[in-house]
Amino acid sequence: AQTVTQSQPEMSVQEAETVTLSCTYDTSESDYYLFWYKQPPSRQMILVIRQEAYKQQNATENRFSVNFQKAAKSFSLKISDSQLGDAAMYFCAYRLPNFGNEKLTFGTGTRLTIIP
Amino acid sequence: KAGVTQTPRYLIKTRGQQVTLSCSPISGHRSVSWYQQTPGQGLQFLFEYFSETQRNKGNFPGRFSGRQFSNSRSEMNVSTLELGDSALYLCASSFDGGYEETQYFGPGTRLLVL
């Protein structure tokens, strides 16, 4: 069974600084998808960024980028120029690339606090 | 386009009762998945429906069930509620579950069992 581990329950960063959230996963599959989701307080979970395992290039979405190390089974999220609106729970998630299998396996989350 | 909606947003029930939660996916989406979120267990997959058929099921007891209607709206039911069923229940929708797709989450229904 696949597992996702987020070892940092809480992180904080000064506004405008850069922070990196860690995620490791365990799988015997060679092809899969990895995601970072953001869940602001009392608000809906939204997708931040996704990475396909077959792509060597790290995904980037504006201030958000990932460091995907397939051999190490590591998938960290870097947030540059942190903003107050980035404060949220961040979940790392894994999914198999099978059509019709929507199951996401989530990590336990990292609560990110932005210090003004 | 309206997002995923869930009703009700909050529920209080007592042990032994049953509850039904509703999820309306984004217009045009045919796949709906349900998750349970608790402080202790985190986010856990319950089940997924597509075209009124359950495609996948998580590791939950039979007290948890669901269904999907022809308009893609989905309901989940929990019978004989236990204190441990207190959680935020999230649903997510996508067009047809293709692996290139993004799942969009609703705001959740917060269930408190007393």
Tab-separated table of C-alpha atoms in Angstrom:
chain	number	residue	atom	x	y	z
A	1	ALA	CA	0.000	0.000	0.000
A	2	GLN	CA	1.123	3.491	-0.722
A	3	THR	CA	1.894	5.835	2.163
A	4	VAL	CA	2.629	9.547	2.317
A	5	THR	CA	4.583	11.119	5.169
A	6	GLN	CA	4.818	14.768	6.126
A	7	SER	CA	7.253	15.046	9.004
A	8	GLN	CA	6.680	18.731	9.766
A	9	PRO	CA	3.371	19.217	11.592
A	10	GLU	CA	3.934	22.975	11.749
A	11	MET	CA	6.114	25.492	9.962
A	12	SER	CA	6.349	29.255	10.098
A	13	VAL	CA	7.955	31.781	7.811
A	14	GLN	CA	8.369	35.534	7.676
A	15	GLU	CA	6.309	37.300	5.072
A	16	ALA	CA	8.255	37.650	1.774
A	17	GLU	CA	10.662	34.852	2.739
A	18	THR	CA	10.930	31.370	1.273
A	19	VAL	CA	9.805	28.172	2.969
A	20	THR	CA	10.067	24.517	2.009
A	21	LEU	CA	7.597	21.859	3.109
A	22	SER	CA	8.727	18.236	3.074
A	23	CYS	CA	6.949	15.129	1.867
A	24	THR	CA	8.123	11.574	1.382
A	25	TYR	CA	6.145	8.675	0.041
A	26	ASP	CA	6.414	4.968	-0.327
A	27	THR	CA	5.287	3.082	-3.400
A	28	SER	CA	6.354	0.170	-5.527
A	29	GLU	CA	4.846	1.761	-8.622
A	30	SER	CA	6.951	3.491	-11.251
A	31	ASP	CA	4.230	5.750	-12.573
A	32	TYR	CA	2.065	7.926	-10.358
A	33	TYR	CA	0.991	11.483	-9.649
A	34	LEU	CA	1.904	13.678	-6.713
A	35	PHE	CA	0.030	16.730	-5.519
A	36	TRP	CA	0.182	19.521	-3.021
A	37	TYR	CA	-3.185	20.722	-1.768
A	38	LYS	CA	-3.818	23.804	0.355
A	39	GLN	CA	-6.617	23.989	2.920
A	40	PRO	CA	-7.028	27.517	4.342
A	41	PRO	CA	-8.851	27.824	7.675
A	42	SER	CA	-12.557	27.094	7.181
A	43	ARG	CA	-12.156	27.183	3.425
A	44	GLN	CA	-12.108	24.707	0.598
A	45	MET	CA	-9.145	22.563	-0.268
A	46	ILE	CA	-7.542	23.673	-3.510
A	47	LEU	CA	-4.850	22.192	-5.698
A	48	VAL	CA	-1.543	24.047	-5.521
A	49	ILE	CA	0.632	22.012	-7.835
A	50	ARG	CA	0.929	18.545	-9.378
A	51	GLN	CA	3.802	16.437	-10.618
A	52	GLU	CA	3.742	13.460	-12.920
A	53	ALA	CA	6.323	10.875	-11.918
A	54	TYR	CA	7.405	10.240	-15.509
A	55	LYS	CA	8.411	13.886	-15.908
A	56	GLN	CA	11.910	14.714	-14.748
A	57	GLN	CA	11.302	18.446	-14.812
A	58	ASN	CA	10.057	19.885	-11.548
A	59	ALA	CA	6.619	21.504	-11.707
A	60	THR	CA	6.262	25.233	-11.104
A	61	GLU	CA	3.186	27.394	-10.576
A	62	ASN	CA	4.046	31.044	-10.012
A	63	ARG	CA	5.562	31.279	-6.503
A	64	PHE	CA	5.143	27.553	-5.885
A	65	SER	CA	7.616	24.969	-7.078
A	66	VAL	CA	8.483	21.408	-6.190
A	67	ASN	CA	11.675	19.451	-5.777
A	68	PHE	CA	10.814	15.966	-6.993
A	69	GLN	CA	13.429	13.327	-6.233
A	70	LYS	CA	12.004	10.076	-7.581
A	71	ALA	CA	14.783	7.789	-6.400
A	72	ALA	CA	14.586	9.214	-2.906
A	73	LYS	CA	10.759	9.245	-3.042
A	74	SER	CA	10.769	12.834	-1.936
A	75	PHE	CA	8.440	15.616	-3.055
A	76	SER	CA	8.980	18.962	-1.318
A	77	LEU	CA	7.088	22.190	-1.917
A	78	LYS	CA	8.883	25.528	-2.028
A	79	ILE	CA	6.903	28.711	-1.539
A	80	SER	CA	8.759	31.846	-2.551
A	81	ASP	CA	7.909	35.384	-1.463
A	82	SER	CA	5.483	34.089	1.172
A	83	GLN	CA	2.270	36.042	1.528
A	84	LEU	CA	-0.264	36.241	4.343
A	85	GLY	CA	-2.754	34.414	2.136
A	86	ASP	CA	-0.445	31.394	2.035
A	87	ALA	CA	-1.315	30.568	5.641
A	88	ALA	CA	-3.048	27.192	5.547
A	89	MET	CA	-2.724	23.466	6.035
A	90	TYR	CA	-0.752	21.933	3.206
A	91	PHE	CA	-1.309	18.322	2.251
A	92	CYS	CA	0.878	16.185	0.081
A	93	ALA	CA	-1.052	13.533	-1.865
A	94	TYR	CA	-0.393	10.571	-4.131
A	95	ARG	CA	-2.482	8.994	-6.836
A	96	LEU	CA	-2.048	6.134	-9.262
A	97	PRO	CA	-2.461	7.073	-12.927
A	98	ASN	CA	-5.248	4.597	-13.551
A	99	PHE	CA	-8.340	5.810	-15.304
A	100	GLY	CA	-11.256	5.453	-12.980
A	101	ASN	CA	-9.214	5.347	-9.808
A	102	GLU	CA	-9.597	8.713	-8.195
A	103	LYS	CA	-8.309	7.722	-4.782
A	104	LEU	CA	-5.909	10.246	-3.288
A	105	THR	CA	-3.662	9.127	-0.451
A	106	PHE	CA	-2.868	12.093	1.753
A	107	GLY	CA	-0.134	12.898	4.230
A	108	THR	CA	-1.016	14.232	7.668
A	109	GLY	CA	-0.464	17.825	6.664
A	110	THR	CA	1.763	20.758	7.586
A	111	ARG	CA	0.270	23.852	9.147
A	112	LEU	CA	2.000	26.900	7.672
A	113	THR	CA	1.952	30.186	9.563
A	114	ILE	CA	3.034	33.422	7.921
A	115	ILE	CA	4.594	35.960	10.282
A	116	PRO	CA	3.932	39.574	9.221
B	1	LYS	CA	-19.145	27.988	-13.104
B	2	ALA	CA	-20.342	27.112	-9.618
B	3	GLY	CA	-18.031	25.000	-7.492
B	4	VAL	CA	-18.705	21.805	-5.588
B	5	THR	CA	-21.423	22.323	-3.025
B	6	GLN	CA	-22.160	20.254	0.057
B	7	THR	CA	-25.183	20.314	2.292
B	8	PRO	CA	-25.663	20.687	5.103
B	9	ARG	CA	-22.517	22.471	6.216
B	10	TYR	CA	-22.935	21.499	9.861
B	11	LEU	CA	-24.741	18.662	11.583
B	12	ILE	CA	-25.150	17.527	15.155
B	13	LYS	CA	-26.394	13.998	15.758
B	14	THR	CA	-26.471	11.569	18.639
B	15	ARG	CA	-25.017	8.089	18.812
B	16	GLY	CA	-27.117	5.470	17.095
B	17	GLN	CA	-28.765	7.877	14.663
B	18	GLN	CA	-28.156	7.891	10.953
B	19	VAL	CA	-27.174	10.808	8.726
B	20	THR	CA	-27.242	11.628	5.027
B	21	LEU	CA	-24.854	14.117	3.462
B	22	SER	CA	-25.242	15.570	-0.015
B	23	CYS	CA	-22.731	16.649	-2.631
B	24	SER	CA	-23.430	18.478	-5.887
B	25	PRO	CA	-20.467	18.341	-8.264
B	26	ILE	CA	-19.376	21.017	-10.661
B	27	SER	CA	-21.689	21.142	-13.657
B	28	GLY	CA	-20.578	18.560	-16.208
B	29	HIS	CA	-18.516	16.541	-13.752
B	30	ARG	CA	-19.506	12.902	-13.484
B	31	SER	CA	-17.073	11.575	-10.900
B	32	VAL	CA	-17.558	12.194	-7.193
B	33	SER	CA	-15.269	11.033	-4.398
B	34	TRP	CA	-15.794	11.242	-0.648
B	35	TYR	CA	-13.209	11.689	2.096
B	36	GLN	CA	-13.336	11.741	5.878
B	37	GLN	CA	-11.050	14.214	7.643
B	38	THR	CA	-10.313	13.849	11.357
B	39	PRO	CA	-7.499	15.201	13.536
B	40	GLY	CA	-6.404	11.693	14.439
B	41	GLN	CA	-6.644	9.836	11.117
B	42	GLY	CA	-6.219	12.722	8.690
B	43	LEU	CA	-7.825	12.506	5.273
B	44	GLN	CA	-9.096	9.079	4.350
B	45	PHE	CA	-10.762	7.967	1.144
B	46	LEU	CA	-14.300	6.654	1.559
B	47	PHE	CA	-15.539	5.870	-1.942
B	48	GLU	CA	-15.861	7.121	-5.479
B	49	TYR	CA	-18.830	7.152	-7.823
B	50	PHE	CA	-19.031	7.535	-11.569
B	51	SER	CA	-22.182	7.346	-13.661
B	52	GLU	CA	-24.184	6.063	-10.690
B	53	THR	CA	-21.727	3.208	-10.042
B	54	GLN	CA	-19.307	2.835	-7.166
B	55	ARG	CA	-15.855	2.454	-8.736
B	56	ASN	CA	-13.664	2.373	-5.670
B	57	LYS	CA	-14.126	1.933	-1.960
B	58	GLY	CA	-11.899	2.725	0.975
B	59	ASN	CA	-11.446	0.755	4.147
B	60	PHE	CA	-14.531	1.787	6.086
B	61	PRO	CA	-17.206	-0.346	7.715
B	62	GLY	CA	-20.469	-1.103	5.982
B	63	ARG	CA	-22.205	1.587	8.027
B	64	PHE	CA	-20.803	3.995	5.477
B	65	SER	CA	-22.573	3.884	2.154
B	66	GLY	CA	-23.202	6.138	-0.760
B	67	ARG	CA	-24.949	6.524	-4.034
B	68	GLN	CA	-24.965	8.731	-7.073
B	69	PHE	CA	-27.933	9.969	-9.027
B	70	SER	CA	-28.348	10.403	-12.761
B	71	ASN	CA	-27.563	14.120	-12.455
B	72	SER	CA	-24.226	13.168	-10.795
B	73	ARG	CA	-25.255	14.460	-7.388
B	74	SER	CA	-24.085	12.119	-4.687
B	75	GLU	CA	-25.145	11.280	-1.182
B	76	MET	CA	-23.372	9.423	1.537
B	77	ASN	CA	-25.098	7.800	4.466
B	78	VAL	CA	-23.744	6.785	7.827
B	79	SER	CA	-25.941	4.524	9.905
B	80	THR	CA	-25.734	3.774	13.620
B	81	LEU	CA	-23.486	6.746	14.280
B	82	GLU	CA	-20.565	6.399	16.658
B	83	LEU	CA	-18.633	9.124	18.455
B	84	GLY	CA	-15.658	8.404	16.202
B	85	ASP	CA	-17.667	9.368	13.137
B	86	SER	CA	-17.340	13.016	14.142
B	87	ALA	CA	-15.382	14.505	11.272
B	88	LEU	CA	-15.302	16.843	8.321
B	89	TYR	CA	-16.654	14.999	5.299
B	90	LEU	CA	-15.343	16.280	1.998
B	91	CYS	CA	-16.460	15.481	-1.470
B	92	ALA	CA	-14.517	16.123	-4.637
B	93	SER	CA	-15.565	16.062	-8.263
B	94	SER	CA	-13.873	15.682	-11.611
B	95	PHE	CA	-15.071	15.233	-15.166
B	96	ASP	CA	-14.613	11.503	-15.538
B	97	GLY	CA	-11.741	10.460	-13.286
B	98	GLY	CA	-9.113	10.590	-15.966
B	99	TYR	CA	-5.623	10.625	-14.625
B	100	GLU	CA	-4.859	13.994	-16.155
B	101	GLU	CA	-7.689	15.590	-14.254
B	102	THR	CA	-7.844	17.734	-11.186
B	103	GLN	CA	-10.260	16.956	-8.404
B	104	TYR	CA	-12.146	19.949	-7.043
B	105	PHE	CA	-13.160	19.824	-3.409
B	106	GLY	CA	-16.271	21.128	-1.728
B	107	PRO	CA	-16.310	23.052	1.578
B	108	GLY	CA	-17.235	19.954	3.531
B	109	THR	CA	-19.918	18.944	5.997
B	110	ARG	CA	-18.842	19.039	9.616
B	111	LEU	CA	-20.547	16.262	11.554
B	112	LEU	CA	-20.542	16.176	15.343
B	113	VAL	CA	-21.798	13.029	17.047
B	114	LEU	CA	-22.760	13.392	20.702
